[in-house]
Every structure is written in C-alpha cells, then in structure tokens.
C-alpha positions as a LaTeX table, in Angstrom:
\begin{tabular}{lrrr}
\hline
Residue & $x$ (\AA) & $y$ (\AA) & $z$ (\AA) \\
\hline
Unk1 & 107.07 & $-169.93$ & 109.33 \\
Unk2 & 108.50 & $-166.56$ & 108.32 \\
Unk3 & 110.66 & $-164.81$ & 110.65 \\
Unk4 & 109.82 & $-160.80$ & 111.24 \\
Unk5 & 113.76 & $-158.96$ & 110.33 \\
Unk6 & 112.47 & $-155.57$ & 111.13 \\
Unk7 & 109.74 & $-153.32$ & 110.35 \\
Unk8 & 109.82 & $-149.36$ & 110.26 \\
Unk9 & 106.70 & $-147.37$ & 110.56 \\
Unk10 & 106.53 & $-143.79$ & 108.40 \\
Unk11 & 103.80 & $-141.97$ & 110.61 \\
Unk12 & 104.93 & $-138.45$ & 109.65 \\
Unk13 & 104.26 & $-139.42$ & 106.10 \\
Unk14 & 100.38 & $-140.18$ & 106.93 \\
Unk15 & 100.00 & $-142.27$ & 103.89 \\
Unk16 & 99.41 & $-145.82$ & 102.83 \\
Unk17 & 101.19 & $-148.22$ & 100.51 \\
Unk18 & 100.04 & $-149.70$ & 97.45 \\
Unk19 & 103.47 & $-151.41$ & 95.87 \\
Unk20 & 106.76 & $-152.44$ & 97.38 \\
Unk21 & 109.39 & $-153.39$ & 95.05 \\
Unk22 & 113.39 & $-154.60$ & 95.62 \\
Unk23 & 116.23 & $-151.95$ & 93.78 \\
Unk24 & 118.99 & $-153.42$ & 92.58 \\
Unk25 & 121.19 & $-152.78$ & 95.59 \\
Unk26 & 118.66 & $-154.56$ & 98.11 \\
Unk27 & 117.00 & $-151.77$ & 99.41 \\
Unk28 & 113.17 & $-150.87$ & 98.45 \\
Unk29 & 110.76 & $-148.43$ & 96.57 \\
Unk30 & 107.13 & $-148.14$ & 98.13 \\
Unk31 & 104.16 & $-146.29$ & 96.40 \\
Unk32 & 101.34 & $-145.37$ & 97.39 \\
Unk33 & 99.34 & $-141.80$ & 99.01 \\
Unk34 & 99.04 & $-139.66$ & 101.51 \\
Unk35 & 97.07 & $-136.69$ & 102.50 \\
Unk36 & 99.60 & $-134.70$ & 104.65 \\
Unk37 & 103.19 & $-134.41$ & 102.29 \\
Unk38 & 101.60 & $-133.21$ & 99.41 \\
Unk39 & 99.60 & $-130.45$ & 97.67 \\
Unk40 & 95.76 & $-131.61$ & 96.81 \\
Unk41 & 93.67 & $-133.93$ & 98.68 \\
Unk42 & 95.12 & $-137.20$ & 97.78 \\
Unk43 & 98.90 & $-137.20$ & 96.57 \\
Unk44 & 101.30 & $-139.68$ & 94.96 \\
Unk45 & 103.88 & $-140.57$ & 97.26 \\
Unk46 & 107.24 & $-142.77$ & 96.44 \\
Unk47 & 109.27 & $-143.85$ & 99.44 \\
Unk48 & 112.72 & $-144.89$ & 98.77 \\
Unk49 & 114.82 & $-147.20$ & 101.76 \\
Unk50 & 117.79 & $-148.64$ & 102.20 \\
Unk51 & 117.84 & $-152.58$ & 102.66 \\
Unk52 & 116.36 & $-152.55$ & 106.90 \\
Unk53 & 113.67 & $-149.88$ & 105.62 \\
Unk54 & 115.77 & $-147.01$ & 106.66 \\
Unk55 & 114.27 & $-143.98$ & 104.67 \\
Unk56 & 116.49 & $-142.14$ & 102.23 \\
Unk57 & 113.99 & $-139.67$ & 100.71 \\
Unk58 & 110.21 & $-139.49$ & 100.04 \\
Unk59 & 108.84 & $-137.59$ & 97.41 \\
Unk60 & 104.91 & $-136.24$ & 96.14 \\
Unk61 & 103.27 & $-135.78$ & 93.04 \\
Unk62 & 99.83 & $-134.37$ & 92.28 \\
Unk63 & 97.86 & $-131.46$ & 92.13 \\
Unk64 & 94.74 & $-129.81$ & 93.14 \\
Unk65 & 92.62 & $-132.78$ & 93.29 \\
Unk66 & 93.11 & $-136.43$ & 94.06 \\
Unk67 & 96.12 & $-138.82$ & 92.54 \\
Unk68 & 96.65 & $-142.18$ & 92.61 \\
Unk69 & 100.06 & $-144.38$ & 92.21 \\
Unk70 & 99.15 & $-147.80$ & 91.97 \\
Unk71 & 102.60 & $-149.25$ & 90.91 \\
Unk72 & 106.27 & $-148.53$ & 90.85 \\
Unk73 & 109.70 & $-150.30$ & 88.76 \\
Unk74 & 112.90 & $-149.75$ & 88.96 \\
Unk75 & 113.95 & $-148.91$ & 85.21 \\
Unk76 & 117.66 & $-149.80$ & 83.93 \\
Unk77 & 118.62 & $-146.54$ & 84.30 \\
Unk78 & 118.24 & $-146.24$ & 88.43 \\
Unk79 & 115.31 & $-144.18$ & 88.26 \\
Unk80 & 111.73 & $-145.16$ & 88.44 \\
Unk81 & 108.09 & $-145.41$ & 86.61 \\
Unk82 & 105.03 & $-144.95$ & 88.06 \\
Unk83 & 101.60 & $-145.90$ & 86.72 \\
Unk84 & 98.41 & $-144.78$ & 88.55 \\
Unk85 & 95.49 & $-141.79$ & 87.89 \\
Unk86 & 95.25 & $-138.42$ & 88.24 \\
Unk87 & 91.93 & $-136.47$ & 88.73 \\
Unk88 & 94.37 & $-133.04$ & 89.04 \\
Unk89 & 95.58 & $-132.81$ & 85.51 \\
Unk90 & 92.58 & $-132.68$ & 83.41 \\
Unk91 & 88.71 & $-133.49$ & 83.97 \\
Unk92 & 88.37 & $-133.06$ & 87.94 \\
Unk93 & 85.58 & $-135.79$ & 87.54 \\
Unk94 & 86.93 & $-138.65$ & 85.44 \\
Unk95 & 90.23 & $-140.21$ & 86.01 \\
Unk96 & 92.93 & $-140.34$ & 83.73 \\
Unk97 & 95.48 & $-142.81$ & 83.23 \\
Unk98 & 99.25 & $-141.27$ & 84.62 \\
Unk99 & 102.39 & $-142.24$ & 83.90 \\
Unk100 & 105.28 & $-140.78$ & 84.99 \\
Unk101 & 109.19 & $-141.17$ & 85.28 \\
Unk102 & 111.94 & $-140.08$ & 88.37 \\
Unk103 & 115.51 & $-140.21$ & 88.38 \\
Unk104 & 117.21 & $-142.36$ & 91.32 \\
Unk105 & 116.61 & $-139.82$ & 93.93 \\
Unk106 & 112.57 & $-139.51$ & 92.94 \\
Unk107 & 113.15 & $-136.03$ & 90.96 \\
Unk108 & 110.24 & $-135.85$ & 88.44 \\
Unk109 & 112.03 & $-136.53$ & 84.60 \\
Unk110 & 108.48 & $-136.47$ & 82.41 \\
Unk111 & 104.89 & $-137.19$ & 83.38 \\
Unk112 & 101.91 & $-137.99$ & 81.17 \\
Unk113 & 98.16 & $-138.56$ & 81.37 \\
Unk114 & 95.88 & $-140.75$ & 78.86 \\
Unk115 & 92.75 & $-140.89$ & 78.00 \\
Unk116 & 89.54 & $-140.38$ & 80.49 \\
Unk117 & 87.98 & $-142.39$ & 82.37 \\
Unk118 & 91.48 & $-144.51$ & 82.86 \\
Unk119 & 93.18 & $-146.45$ & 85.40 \\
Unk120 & 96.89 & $-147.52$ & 85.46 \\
Unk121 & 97.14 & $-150.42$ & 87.86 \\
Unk122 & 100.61 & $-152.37$ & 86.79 \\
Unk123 & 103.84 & $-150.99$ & 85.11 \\
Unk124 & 106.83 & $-152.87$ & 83.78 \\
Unk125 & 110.07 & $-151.58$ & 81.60 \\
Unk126 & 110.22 & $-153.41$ & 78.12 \\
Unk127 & 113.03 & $-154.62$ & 76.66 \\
Unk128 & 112.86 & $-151.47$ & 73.81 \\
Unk129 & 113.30 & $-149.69$ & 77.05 \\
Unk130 & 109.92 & $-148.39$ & 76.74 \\
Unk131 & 106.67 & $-149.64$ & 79.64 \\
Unk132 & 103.97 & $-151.65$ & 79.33 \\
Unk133 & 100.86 & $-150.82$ & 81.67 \\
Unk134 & 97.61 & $-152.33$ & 82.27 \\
Unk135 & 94.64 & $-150.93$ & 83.75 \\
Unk136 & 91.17 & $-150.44$ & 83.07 \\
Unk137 & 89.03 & $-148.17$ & 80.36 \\
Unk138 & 85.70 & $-147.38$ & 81.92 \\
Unk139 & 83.10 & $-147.63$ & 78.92 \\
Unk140 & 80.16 & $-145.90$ & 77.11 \\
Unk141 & 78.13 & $-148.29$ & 78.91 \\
Unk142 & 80.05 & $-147.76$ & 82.46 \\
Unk143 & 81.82 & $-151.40$ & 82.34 \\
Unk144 & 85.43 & $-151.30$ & 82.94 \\
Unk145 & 87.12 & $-153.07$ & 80.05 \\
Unk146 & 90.75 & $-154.34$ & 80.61 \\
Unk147 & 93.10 & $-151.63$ & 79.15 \\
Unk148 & 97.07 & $-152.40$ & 78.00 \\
Unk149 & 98.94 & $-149.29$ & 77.04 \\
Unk150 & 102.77 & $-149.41$ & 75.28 \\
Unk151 & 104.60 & $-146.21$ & 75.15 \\
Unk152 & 108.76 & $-145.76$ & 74.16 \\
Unk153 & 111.15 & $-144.09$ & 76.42 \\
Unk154 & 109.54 & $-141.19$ & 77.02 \\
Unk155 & 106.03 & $-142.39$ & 77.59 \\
Unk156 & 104.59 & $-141.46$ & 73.58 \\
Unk157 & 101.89 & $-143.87$ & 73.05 \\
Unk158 & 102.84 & $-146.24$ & 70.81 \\
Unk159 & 99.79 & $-148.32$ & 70.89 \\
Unk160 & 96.47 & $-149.60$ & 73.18 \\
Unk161 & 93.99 & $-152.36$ & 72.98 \\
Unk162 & 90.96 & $-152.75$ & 75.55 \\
Unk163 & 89.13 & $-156.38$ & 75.96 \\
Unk164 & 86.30 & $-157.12$ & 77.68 \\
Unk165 & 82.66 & $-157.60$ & 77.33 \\
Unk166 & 79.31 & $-156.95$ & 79.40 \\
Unk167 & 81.37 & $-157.40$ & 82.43 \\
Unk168 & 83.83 & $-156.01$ & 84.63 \\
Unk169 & 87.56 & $-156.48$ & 83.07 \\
Unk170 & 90.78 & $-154.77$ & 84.01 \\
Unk171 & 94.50 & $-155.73$ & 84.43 \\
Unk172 & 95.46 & $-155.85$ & 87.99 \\
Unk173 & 98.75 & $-156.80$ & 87.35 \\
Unk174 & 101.36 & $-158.15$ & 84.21 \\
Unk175 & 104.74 & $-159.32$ & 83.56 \\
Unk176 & 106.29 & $-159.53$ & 80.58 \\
Unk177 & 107.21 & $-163.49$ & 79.88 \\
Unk178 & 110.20 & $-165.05$ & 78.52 \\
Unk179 & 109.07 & $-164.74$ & 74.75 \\
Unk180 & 108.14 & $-160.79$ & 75.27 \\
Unk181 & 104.81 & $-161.31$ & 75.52 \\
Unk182 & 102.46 & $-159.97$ & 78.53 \\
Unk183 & 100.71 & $-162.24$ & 80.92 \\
Unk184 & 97.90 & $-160.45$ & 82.48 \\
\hline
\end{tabular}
C-alpha cells in the first residue's frame, strides 16, 4: 500500500500533465499544456520542482495555434528535451512532429519541427548525445504508422524509419536497452 508524501496542486497554471520525470538532484520535470500561461490556444508547458513539488519555474512554448508536449528528459547537460507537435509552426491543419531543447532553468536553446502529419510521443538522450523519438506518421491512406526519428546534438535528422501496415501503429513510448538498441 503506497503511502501519499505530499501533493501540490498548480491551479494558476490551468494546465494538465502529460510526463513526470526525476532530475538528477531528486526533484521533478512535468510536461504537459495549458490554455492560460501561454500565447495560442493550446501551449507547451514544462514545470520544474524541487524534491516535495515545490515549484521553481514554469515555462511555455507555442504559437498561434495549438502545441503539444508529450514527453520530457533530463539530458547530461542539466537542461531538457521535449518531444511533442506543433500545429503553430507550419500547416495550421496537420501536425508536425517538435522537438525542442532548454537549458536547466527551461530557457529555449533550439527547437525543430518534422515532417507533417507527425506526432512525437517519447524522447530519450542517446549515448552520441543525440535523441531518439518515437511517434506516429499519419499515412496516404490516413493509418498512423509507427514513426522513430534519430537526430545529433542539435536535433539534425540523422535518420527515420516508419513500420506498420493496414492498421493503427505508433510508438507510445521507448528506452534505449543495454546493447543501444530501442525497445518500443
């Protein structure tokens, strides 16, 4: 039976929360949106706490239209990376894939969009220092194949695949494995 240690609510933010993941020093970085902190309809929000969920800053990205952060890593350097979509920064009507990178206090280093029609669901650092995300590619035929996307440092494509077939695919979440390889 798990034992409740403390809970904080964030009702000035008027958001919700998609990810929670530990830092290094025991505290917490939450993503997720919210309506009221930001500057289009739907914006990226990243909450950062200490370890009892004090907050130490919260910050927004996004633009005119609606954005979506769907996951959020602490990277080696303090700072963090974001996967999600964006329907502000390009075609107001498809998606596209967003990726983007903060220092440790959630300043905005580089940000960048793929394809249309993507979905960034799960993000993780590689050991080349560059991120691994899956997601989804919605296709010709309007099924969702599963996407993976590698990028370097900076988040330059370095390669994708899709999978799928005549049904519904995409990558919910990944890790990377002992080996280097991704488990999906």
């Amino acid at each position: 039976v798990g034992v409740l240690l403390w809970a904080n609510v964030y009702s000035s933010l008027n958001g919700l929360a998609w990810q929670i993941s530990e830092t290094v020093d025991g505290g917490f970085i939450v993503v997720g949106g919210t309506k009221d902190q930001g500057s289009g309809s739907i914006d990226i929000i990243l909450l950062r706490t200490d370890s009892v969920g004090g907050l130490l800053w919260a910050q927004t990205y996004g633009g005119n239209n609606t954005d979506r952060g769907k996951s959020v890593k602490e990277t080696d350097d303090g700072g963090f990376i974001v996967c999600g979509w964006t329907h502000s920064y390009g075609s107001p009507t498809k998606a596209s894939l967003r990726l983007f990178k903060t220092d440790a206090l959630g300043n905005l280093l580089w940000s960048k969009k793929y394809g249309e029609d993507t979905y960034g669901y799960s993000v993780q650092q590689t050991a080349d220092k560059g991120y691994i995300v899956g997601g989804k590619m919605v296709t010709s035929t309007n099924n969702p194949d599963a996407l993976l996307l590698k990028t370097d440092s900076s988040g330059t494509t370095l390669w994708t695949t899709t999978f799928g077939d005549s049904v519904v695919e995409h990558i919910e979440s990944l890790i990377i494995d002992c080996d280097g390889g991704y488990v999906m």
